[in-house]
Amino acid sequence: MIKIYSKNISGTWFGVGLQDDKILGSAFDVSQNKVLSNLQKKLKSNAESQVYSQPSDFANQLFDFLSELFLGTSSPSSVDMEMRHLPIYTQRVLKAVACIPVGYVASYGAVAELVGGNPRAVGNVMANNPFVPIVPCHRVVKSDFSLGGYGGGLKIKLDYLLREKQGFQEAKNIEFEGKQLLVYPVERVLSACYLF
DNA sequence: TGCAAACCATAAC
DNA sequence: GTTATGGTTTGCA
């Protein structure tokens, strides 16, 4: 049985789907209904789910973590995400994107080079990301540093990146499964945005 | 700039 | 099996 919880933290609704204390999916939105329907859509469709009005202790811990992620004050650390039911490729993309640090962005193409496949395939995974914002899909942008797309709308994506701005200057490499991924400071995206 | 074509994993039929 | 669909990229006019 999948347990679904939701909670409002300073104006934003967060939701999680849990199974045996592992996260099956998470979401956020300004509307509670949207969070819930979003979540139901993303969870394993075969299993039954139940929506609870009061968060469990464990769910509350997660919500605190989610809101820190949302504010840009925490890194996507090691929460137990249940993704074994997802296609292998999807899992690889999600794990790779989870490695992009706060304050940096990577392009769809760069991620594709890292895990195989092509940029559109990466975009597809992002579009169906079950673990927002734990897997920071907002940190994946187009190769020309324009935003690309975002499930909740581009404004949400931009706001997110603004909050995460750290003042980094240089691009750097991060490591994933022995390979390198080149990530750029968020500022690169923002300066591209201010042009219009 | 703008457009067309290639790209490739998924989900839906 | 086959097809349609992208949160892309690249090249070329």
PDB file of C-alpha atoms (C1' of nucleotides) in Angstrom:
ATOM      1  CA  MET A   1       0.000   0.000   0.000  1.00  0.00           C
ATOM      2  CA  ILE A   2       1.326   3.402  -1.004  1.00  0.00           C
ATOM      3  CA  LYS A   3       0.807   6.152   1.525  1.00  0.00           C
ATOM      4  CA  ILE A   4       0.393   9.694   0.265  1.00  0.00           C
ATOM      5  CA  TYR A   5       0.982  12.693   2.485  1.00  0.00           C
ATOM      6  CA  SER A   6       0.884  16.412   1.833  1.00  0.00           C
ATOM      7  CA  LYS A   7       1.845  19.468   3.824  1.00  0.00           C
ATOM      8  CA  ASN A   8       1.905  23.210   3.351  1.00  0.00           C
ATOM      9  CA  ILE A   9       5.153  24.898   4.283  1.00  0.00           C
ATOM     10  CA  SER A  10       5.135  28.669   4.074  1.00  0.00           C
ATOM     11  CA  GLY A  11       2.746  28.826   1.169  1.00  0.00           C
ATOM     12  CA  THR A  12       3.959  25.871  -0.873  1.00  0.00           C
ATOM     13  CA  TRP A  13       2.322  22.464  -0.849  1.00  0.00           C
ATOM     14  CA  PHE A  14       4.629  19.474  -0.774  1.00  0.00           C
ATOM     15  CA  GLY A  15       3.588  15.890  -1.295  1.00  0.00           C
ATOM     16  CA  VAL A  16       5.244  12.508  -0.970  1.00  0.00           C
ATOM     17  CA  GLY A  17       4.251   8.966  -1.849  1.00  0.00           C
ATOM     18  CA  LEU A  18       5.777   6.420   0.500  1.00  0.00           C
ATOM     19  CA  GLN A  19       6.098   2.689   0.484  1.00  0.00           C
ATOM     20  CA  ASP A  20       7.824   0.999   3.406  1.00  0.00           C
ATOM     21  CA  ASP A  21       9.553   4.261   4.349  1.00  0.00           C
ATOM     22  CA  LYS A  22      11.015   4.693   0.901  1.00  0.00           C
ATOM     23  CA  ILE A  23      10.060   7.520  -1.415  1.00  0.00           C
ATOM     24  CA  LEU A  24       8.171   6.502  -4.485  1.00  0.00           C
ATOM     25  CA  GLY A  25       7.516  10.024  -5.628  1.00  0.00           C
ATOM     26  CA  SER A  26       7.401  13.632  -4.501  1.00  0.00           C
ATOM     27  CA  ALA A  27       5.968  16.879  -5.809  1.00  0.00           C
ATOM     28  CA  PHE A  28       5.253  20.506  -4.970  1.00  0.00           C
ATOM     29  CA  ASP A  29       2.814  23.150  -6.149  1.00  0.00           C
ATOM     30  CA  VAL A  30       0.846  26.128  -4.898  1.00  0.00           C
ATOM     31  CA  SER A  31      -2.283  23.996  -4.921  1.00  0.00           C
ATOM     32  CA  GLN A  32      -2.755  20.955  -2.732  1.00  0.00           C
ATOM     33  CA  ASN A  33      -5.034  19.299  -5.257  1.00  0.00           C
ATOM     34  CA  LYS A  34      -2.472  19.604  -7.983  1.00  0.00           C
ATOM     35  CA  VAL A  35       0.197  18.085  -5.782  1.00  0.00           C
ATOM     36  CA  LEU A  36      -2.011  15.124  -5.005  1.00  0.00           C
ATOM     37  CA  SER A  37      -3.151  14.463  -8.554  1.00  0.00           C
ATOM     38  CA  ASN A  38       0.388  14.962  -9.787  1.00  0.00           C
ATOM     39  CA  LEU A  39       1.642  12.445  -7.324  1.00  0.00           C
ATOM     40  CA  GLN A  40      -0.990   9.837  -8.119  1.00  0.00           C
ATOM     41  CA  LYS A  41      -0.060  10.101 -11.762  1.00  0.00           C
ATOM     42  CA  LYS A  42       3.626   9.562 -11.129  1.00  0.00           C
ATOM     43  CA  LEU A  43       3.390   6.656  -8.720  1.00  0.00           C
ATOM     44  CA  LYS A  44       3.364   3.030  -9.652  1.00  0.00           C
ATOM     45  CA  SER A  45       0.002   2.668 -11.246  1.00  0.00           C
ATOM     46  CA  ASN A  46      -0.510  -0.952 -10.299  1.00  0.00           C
ATOM     47  CA  ALA A  47      -0.328  -0.539  -6.542  1.00  0.00           C
ATOM     48  CA  GLU A  48      -3.131   0.841  -4.412  1.00  0.00           C
ATOM     49  CA  SER A  49      -2.658   4.127  -2.685  1.00  0.00           C
ATOM     50  CA  GLN A  50      -4.270   5.948   0.184  1.00  0.00           C
ATOM     51  CA  VAL A  51      -4.195   9.645   0.934  1.00  0.00           C
ATOM     52  CA  TYR A  52      -3.634  10.635   4.558  1.00  0.00           C
ATOM     53  CA  SER A  53      -4.556  14.022   5.970  1.00  0.00           C
ATOM     54  CA  GLN A  54      -1.919  13.984   8.718  1.00  0.00           C
ATOM     55  CA  PRO A  55       1.772  13.417   7.932  1.00  0.00           C
ATOM     56  CA  SER A  56       3.562  10.655   9.817  1.00  0.00           C
ATOM     57  CA  ASP A  57       6.751  11.527  11.701  1.00  0.00           C
ATOM     58  CA  PHE A  58       8.809  10.177   8.859  1.00  0.00           C
ATOM     59  CA  ALA A  59       6.804  12.162   6.325  1.00  0.00           C
ATOM     60  CA  ASN A  60       7.342  15.288   8.389  1.00  0.00           C
ATOM     61  CA  GLN A  61      11.094  14.776   8.279  1.00  0.00           C
ATOM     62  CA  LEU A  62      10.888  14.471   4.529  1.00  0.00           C
ATOM     63  CA  PHE A  63       8.824  17.613   4.228  1.00  0.00           C
ATOM     64  CA  ASP A  64      11.435  19.551   6.172  1.00  0.00           C
ATOM     65  CA  PHE A  65      14.065  18.236   3.809  1.00  0.00           C
ATOM     66  CA  LEU A  66      11.963  19.046   0.748  1.00  0.00           C
ATOM     67  CA  SER A  67      11.388  22.593   1.857  1.00  0.00           C
ATOM     68  CA  GLU A  68      15.113  23.076   2.413  1.00  0.00           C
ATOM     69  CA  LEU A  69      15.728  21.811  -1.098  1.00  0.00           C
ATOM     70  CA  PHE A  70      13.061  24.145  -2.310  1.00  0.00           C
ATOM     71  CA  LEU A  71      14.747  27.099  -0.653  1.00  0.00           C
ATOM     72  CA  GLY A  72      18.131  26.111  -2.007  1.00  0.00           C
ATOM     73  CA  THR A  73      19.622  25.645   1.442  1.00  0.00           C
ATOM     74  CA  SER A  74      20.207  21.918   1.210  1.00  0.00           C
ATOM     75  CA  SER A  75      21.831  19.480  -1.175  1.00  0.00           C
ATOM     76  CA  PRO A  76      20.125  16.447  -2.606  1.00  0.00           C
ATOM     77  CA  SER A  77      21.611  14.067  -0.100  1.00  0.00           C
ATOM     78  CA  SER A  78      20.915  10.426   0.310  1.00  0.00           C
ATOM     79  CA  VAL A  79      17.238   9.854   0.738  1.00  0.00           C
ATOM     80  CA  ASP A  80      16.023   6.419  -0.176  1.00  0.00           C
ATOM     81  CA  MET A  81      14.319   6.747  -3.509  1.00  0.00           C
ATOM     82  CA  GLU A  82      12.481   3.667  -4.690  1.00  0.00           C
ATOM     83  CA  MET A  83      13.113   3.582  -8.424  1.00  0.00           C
ATOM     84  CA  ARG A  84      13.588  -0.083  -9.176  1.00  0.00           C
ATOM     85  CA  HIS A  85      10.270  -0.218 -10.990  1.00  0.00           C
ATOM     86  CA  LEU A  86      11.475   2.430 -13.455  1.00  0.00           C
ATOM     87  CA  PRO A  87      13.339   1.624 -16.691  1.00  0.00           C
ATOM     88  CA  ILE A  88      17.103   1.311 -16.226  1.00  0.00           C
ATOM     89  CA  TYR A  89      17.885   4.269 -18.427  1.00  0.00           C
ATOM     90  CA  THR A  90      15.464   6.457 -16.515  1.00  0.00           C
ATOM     91  CA  GLN A  91      17.143   5.449 -13.276  1.00  0.00           C
ATOM     92  CA  ARG A  92      20.564   6.365 -14.626  1.00  0.00           C
ATOM     93  CA  VAL A  93      19.408   9.792 -15.751  1.00  0.00           C
ATOM     94  CA  LEU A  94      17.728  10.495 -12.428  1.00  0.00           C
ATOM     95  CA  LYS A  95      20.802   9.483 -10.482  1.00  0.00           C
ATOM     96  CA  ALA A  96      23.090  11.568 -12.655  1.00  0.00           C
ATOM     97  CA  VAL A  97      20.928  14.667 -12.372  1.00  0.00           C
ATOM     98  CA  ALA A  98      20.773  14.175  -8.611  1.00  0.00           C
ATOM     99  CA  CYS A  99      24.538  14.802  -8.596  1.00  0.00           C
ATOM    100  CA  ILE A 100      24.324  18.331  -9.994  1.00  0.00           C
ATOM    101  CA  PRO A 101      25.191  20.600  -7.050  1.00  0.00           C
ATOM    102  CA  VAL A 102      23.240  23.629  -5.853  1.00  0.00           C
ATOM    103  CA  GLY A 103      24.277  26.711  -7.778  1.00  0.00           C
ATOM    104  CA  TYR A 104      25.182  24.861 -10.959  1.00  0.00           C
ATOM    105  CA  VAL A 105      23.372  23.717 -14.101  1.00  0.00           C
ATOM    106  CA  ALA A 106      24.100  21.153 -16.797  1.00  0.00           C
ATOM    107  CA  SER A 107      22.705  20.826 -20.303  1.00  0.00           C
ATOM    108  CA  TYR A 108      20.443  18.050 -21.541  1.00  0.00           C
ATOM    109  CA  GLY A 109      23.152  17.180 -24.014  1.00  0.00           C
ATOM    110  CA  ALA A 110      25.885  16.939 -21.379  1.00  0.00           C
ATOM    111  CA  VAL A 111      23.765  14.642 -19.267  1.00  0.00           C
ATOM    112  CA  ALA A 112      23.052  12.544 -22.339  1.00  0.00           C
ATOM    113  CA  GLU A 113      26.746  12.238 -23.031  1.00  0.00           C
ATOM    114  CA  LEU A 114      27.272  11.096 -19.485  1.00  0.00           C
ATOM    115  CA  VAL A 115      24.639   8.383 -19.305  1.00  0.00           C
ATOM    116  CA  GLY A 116      24.144   7.552 -22.974  1.00  0.00           C
ATOM    117  CA  GLY A 117      21.137   8.209 -25.121  1.00  0.00           C
ATOM    118  CA  ASN A 118      20.430  11.617 -26.588  1.00  0.00           C
ATOM    119  CA  PRO A 119      19.289  14.978 -25.241  1.00  0.00           C
ATOM    120  CA  ARG A 120      15.650  14.433 -26.058  1.00  0.00           C
ATOM    121  CA  ALA A 121      15.613  11.193 -24.162  1.00  0.00           C
ATOM    122  CA  VAL A 122      17.022  13.052 -21.169  1.00  0.00           C
ATOM    123  CA  GLY A 123      14.326  15.678 -21.584  1.00  0.00           C
ATOM    124  CA  ASN A 124      11.740  12.943 -21.523  1.00  0.00           C
ATOM    125  CA  VAL A 125      13.019  11.637 -18.223  1.00  0.00           C
ATOM    126  CA  MET A 126      13.008  15.135 -16.774  1.00  0.00           C
ATOM    127  CA  ALA A 127       9.462  15.710 -17.936  1.00  0.00           C
ATOM    128  CA  ASN A 128       8.359  12.652 -15.988  1.00  0.00           C
ATOM    129  CA  ASN A 129      10.661  13.118 -13.018  1.00  0.00           C
ATOM    130  CA  PRO A 130       8.875  11.379 -10.132  1.00  0.00           C
ATOM    131  CA  PHE A 131      11.158  12.952  -7.535  1.00  0.00           C
ATOM    132  CA  VAL A 132      10.773  16.701  -7.715  1.00  0.00           C
ATOM    133  CA  PRO A 133      12.575  18.478  -6.213  1.00  0.00           C
ATOM    134  CA  ILE A 134      14.846  15.746  -4.842  1.00  0.00           C
ATOM    135  CA  VAL A 135      16.114  15.103  -8.338  1.00  0.00           C
ATOM    136  CA  PRO A 136      16.791  18.720  -9.313  1.00  0.00           C
ATOM    137  CA  CYS A 137      15.510  18.652 -12.869  1.00  0.00           C
ATOM    138  CA  HIS A 138      15.342  22.462 -12.808  1.00  0.00           C
ATOM    139  CA  ARG A 139      19.157  22.444 -13.007  1.00  0.00           C
ATOM    140  CA  VAL A 140      19.060  20.958 -16.499  1.00  0.00           C
ATOM    141  CA  VAL A 141      18.877  23.566 -19.246  1.00  0.00           C
ATOM    142  CA  LYS A 142      19.461  23.890 -22.968  1.00  0.00           C
ATOM    143  CA  SER A 143      22.951  23.975 -24.378  1.00  0.00           C
ATOM    144  CA  ASP A 144      22.632  27.707 -25.147  1.00  0.00           C
ATOM    145  CA  PHE A 145      21.729  28.319 -21.471  1.00  0.00           C
ATOM    146  CA  SER A 146      18.120  29.154 -22.175  1.00  0.00           C
ATOM    147  CA  LEU A 147      15.760  27.421 -19.816  1.00  0.00           C
ATOM    148  CA  GLY A 148      14.219  24.603 -21.801  1.00  0.00           C
ATOM    149  CA  GLY A 149      11.000  23.420 -20.203  1.00  0.00           C
ATOM    150  CA  TYR A 150       9.598  22.743 -16.780  1.00  0.00           C
ATOM    151  CA  GLY A 151       6.565  20.849 -15.579  1.00  0.00           C
ATOM    152  CA  GLY A 152       5.375  23.568 -13.226  1.00  0.00           C
ATOM    153  CA  GLY A 153       6.044  26.344 -15.737  1.00  0.00           C
ATOM    154  CA  LEU A 154       9.187  28.216 -16.674  1.00  0.00           C
ATOM    155  CA  LYS A 155       8.684  30.920 -14.062  1.00  0.00           C
ATOM    156  CA  ILE A 156       8.899  28.295 -11.335  1.00  0.00           C
ATOM    157  CA  LYS A 157      12.100  26.990 -12.863  1.00  0.00           C
ATOM    158  CA  LEU A 158      13.635  30.449 -13.051  1.00  0.00           C
ATOM    159  CA  ASP A 159      12.621  31.316  -9.482  1.00  0.00           C
ATOM    160  CA  TYR A 160      14.199  28.107  -8.355  1.00  0.00           C
ATOM    161  CA  LEU A 161      17.494  28.884 -10.022  1.00  0.00           C
ATOM    162  CA  LEU A 162      17.437  32.422  -8.633  1.00  0.00           C
ATOM    163  CA  ARG A 163      17.129  31.051  -5.119  1.00  0.00           C
ATOM    164  CA  GLU A 164      20.027  28.708  -5.713  1.00  0.00           C
ATOM    165  CA  LYS A 165      22.376  31.341  -7.029  1.00  0.00           C
ATOM    166  CA  GLN A 166      25.679  31.046  -5.158  1.00  0.00           C
ATOM    167  CA  GLY A 167      27.949  33.465  -6.960  1.00  0.00           C
ATOM    168  CA  PHE A 168      30.124  30.781  -8.482  1.00  0.00           C
ATOM    169  CA  GLN A 169      32.334  31.953 -11.335  1.00  0.00           C
ATOM    170  CA  GLU A 170      33.882  28.921 -12.963  1.00  0.00           C
ATOM    171  CA  ALA A 171      32.462  25.842 -14.601  1.00  0.00           C
ATOM    172  CA  LYS A 172      33.637  22.634 -13.035  1.00  0.00           C
ATOM    173  CA  ASN A 173      33.555  18.902 -13.503  1.00  0.00           C
ATOM    174  CA  ILE A 174      31.671  16.594 -11.222  1.00  0.00           C
ATOM    175  CA  GLU A 175      32.129  12.868 -11.231  1.00  0.00           C
ATOM    176  CA  PHE A 176      29.453  10.296 -11.870  1.00  0.00           C
ATOM    177  CA  GLU A 177      30.259   6.615 -12.131  1.00  0.00           C
ATOM    178  CA  GLY A 178      33.832   7.354 -13.095  1.00  0.00           C
ATOM    179  CA  LYS A 179      32.915   9.828 -15.809  1.00  0.00           C
ATOM    180  CA  GLN A 180      32.944  13.608 -15.798  1.00  0.00           C
ATOM    181  CA  LEU A 181      30.013  15.953 -16.150  1.00  0.00           C
ATOM    182  CA  LEU A 182      30.695  19.615 -16.880  1.00  0.00           C
ATOM    183  CA  VAL A 183      28.438  21.905 -14.853  1.00  0.00           C
ATOM    184  CA  TYR A 184      28.163  25.687 -15.126  1.00  0.00           C
ATOM    185  CA  PRO A 185      27.292  28.343 -12.556  1.00  0.00           C
ATOM    186  CA  VAL A 186      23.597  29.243 -12.515  1.00  0.00           C
ATOM    187  CA  GLU A 187      24.636  32.770 -13.344  1.00  0.00           C
ATOM    188  CA  ARG A 188      25.226  31.688 -16.926  1.00  0.00           C
ATOM    189  CA  VAL A 189      21.540  30.923 -17.293  1.00  0.00           C
ATOM    190  CA  LEU A 190      20.416  34.057 -15.535  1.00  0.00           C
ATOM    191  CA  SER A 191      22.489  36.360 -17.692  1.00  0.00           C
ATOM    192  CA  ALA A 192      21.001  34.654 -20.735  1.00  0.00           C
ATOM    193  CA  CYS A 193      17.536  35.331 -19.334  1.00  0.00           C
ATOM    194  CA  TYR A 194      18.082  38.984 -18.571  1.00  0.00           C
ATOM    195  CA  LEU A 195      18.721  39.614 -22.237  1.00  0.00           C
ATOM    196  CA  PHE A 196      15.017  39.836 -22.951  1.00  0.00           C
TER     197      PHE A 196
ATOM    198  C1'  DT B   1      17.693  34.181 -36.427  1.00  0.00           C
ATOM    199  C1'  DG B   2      14.808  30.497 -38.262  1.00  0.00           C
ATOM    200  C1'  DC B   3      13.904  25.973 -39.929  1.00  0.00           C
ATOM    201  C1'  DA B   4      14.626  21.054 -40.886  1.00  0.00           C
ATOM    202  C1'  DA B   5      16.396  16.881 -39.865  1.00  0.00           C
ATOM    203  C1'  DA B   6      18.570  13.522 -36.752  1.00  0.00           C
ATOM    204  C1'  DC B   7      18.442  11.823 -32.339  1.00  0.00           C
ATOM    205  C1'  DC B   8      16.638   7.766 -28.862  1.00  0.00           C
ATOM    206  C1'  DA B   9      14.028   6.115 -24.765  1.00  0.00           C
ATOM    207  C1'  DT B  10       9.146   5.592 -23.485  1.00  0.00           C
ATOM    208  C1'  DA B  11       4.408   4.899 -23.488  1.00  0.00           C
ATOM    209  C1'  DA B  12       0.444   3.997 -25.858  1.00  0.00           C
ATOM    210  C1'  DC B  13      -1.918   1.511 -29.515  1.00  0.00           C
TER     211       DC B  13
ATOM    212  C1'  DG C   1       5.591  -4.942 -33.333  1.00  0.00           C
ATOM    213  C1'  DT C   2       4.736  -0.112 -34.645  1.00  0.00           C
ATOM    214  C1'  DT C   3       3.951   4.675 -33.997  1.00  0.00           C
ATOM    215  C1'  DA C   4       3.864   9.124 -31.799  1.00  0.00           C
ATOM    216  C1'  DT C   5       5.905  12.161 -28.715  1.00  0.00           C
ATOM    217  C1'  DG C   6       8.970  15.050 -26.535  1.00  0.00           C
ATOM    218  C1'  DG C   7      11.664  19.991 -21.071  1.00  0.00           C
ATOM    219  C1'  DT C   8      17.185  18.885 -27.613  1.00  0.00           C
ATOM    220  C1'  DT C   9      20.897  19.679 -30.858  1.00  0.00           C
ATOM    221  C1'  DT C  10      23.181  20.698 -34.860  1.00  0.00           C
ATOM    222  C1'  DG C  11      23.896  22.442 -39.317  1.00  0.00           C
ATOM    223  C1'  DC C  12      22.777  25.345 -43.023  1.00  0.00           C
ATOM    224  C1'  DA C  13      20.361  29.153 -45.506  1.00  0.00           C
TER     225       DA C  13
END
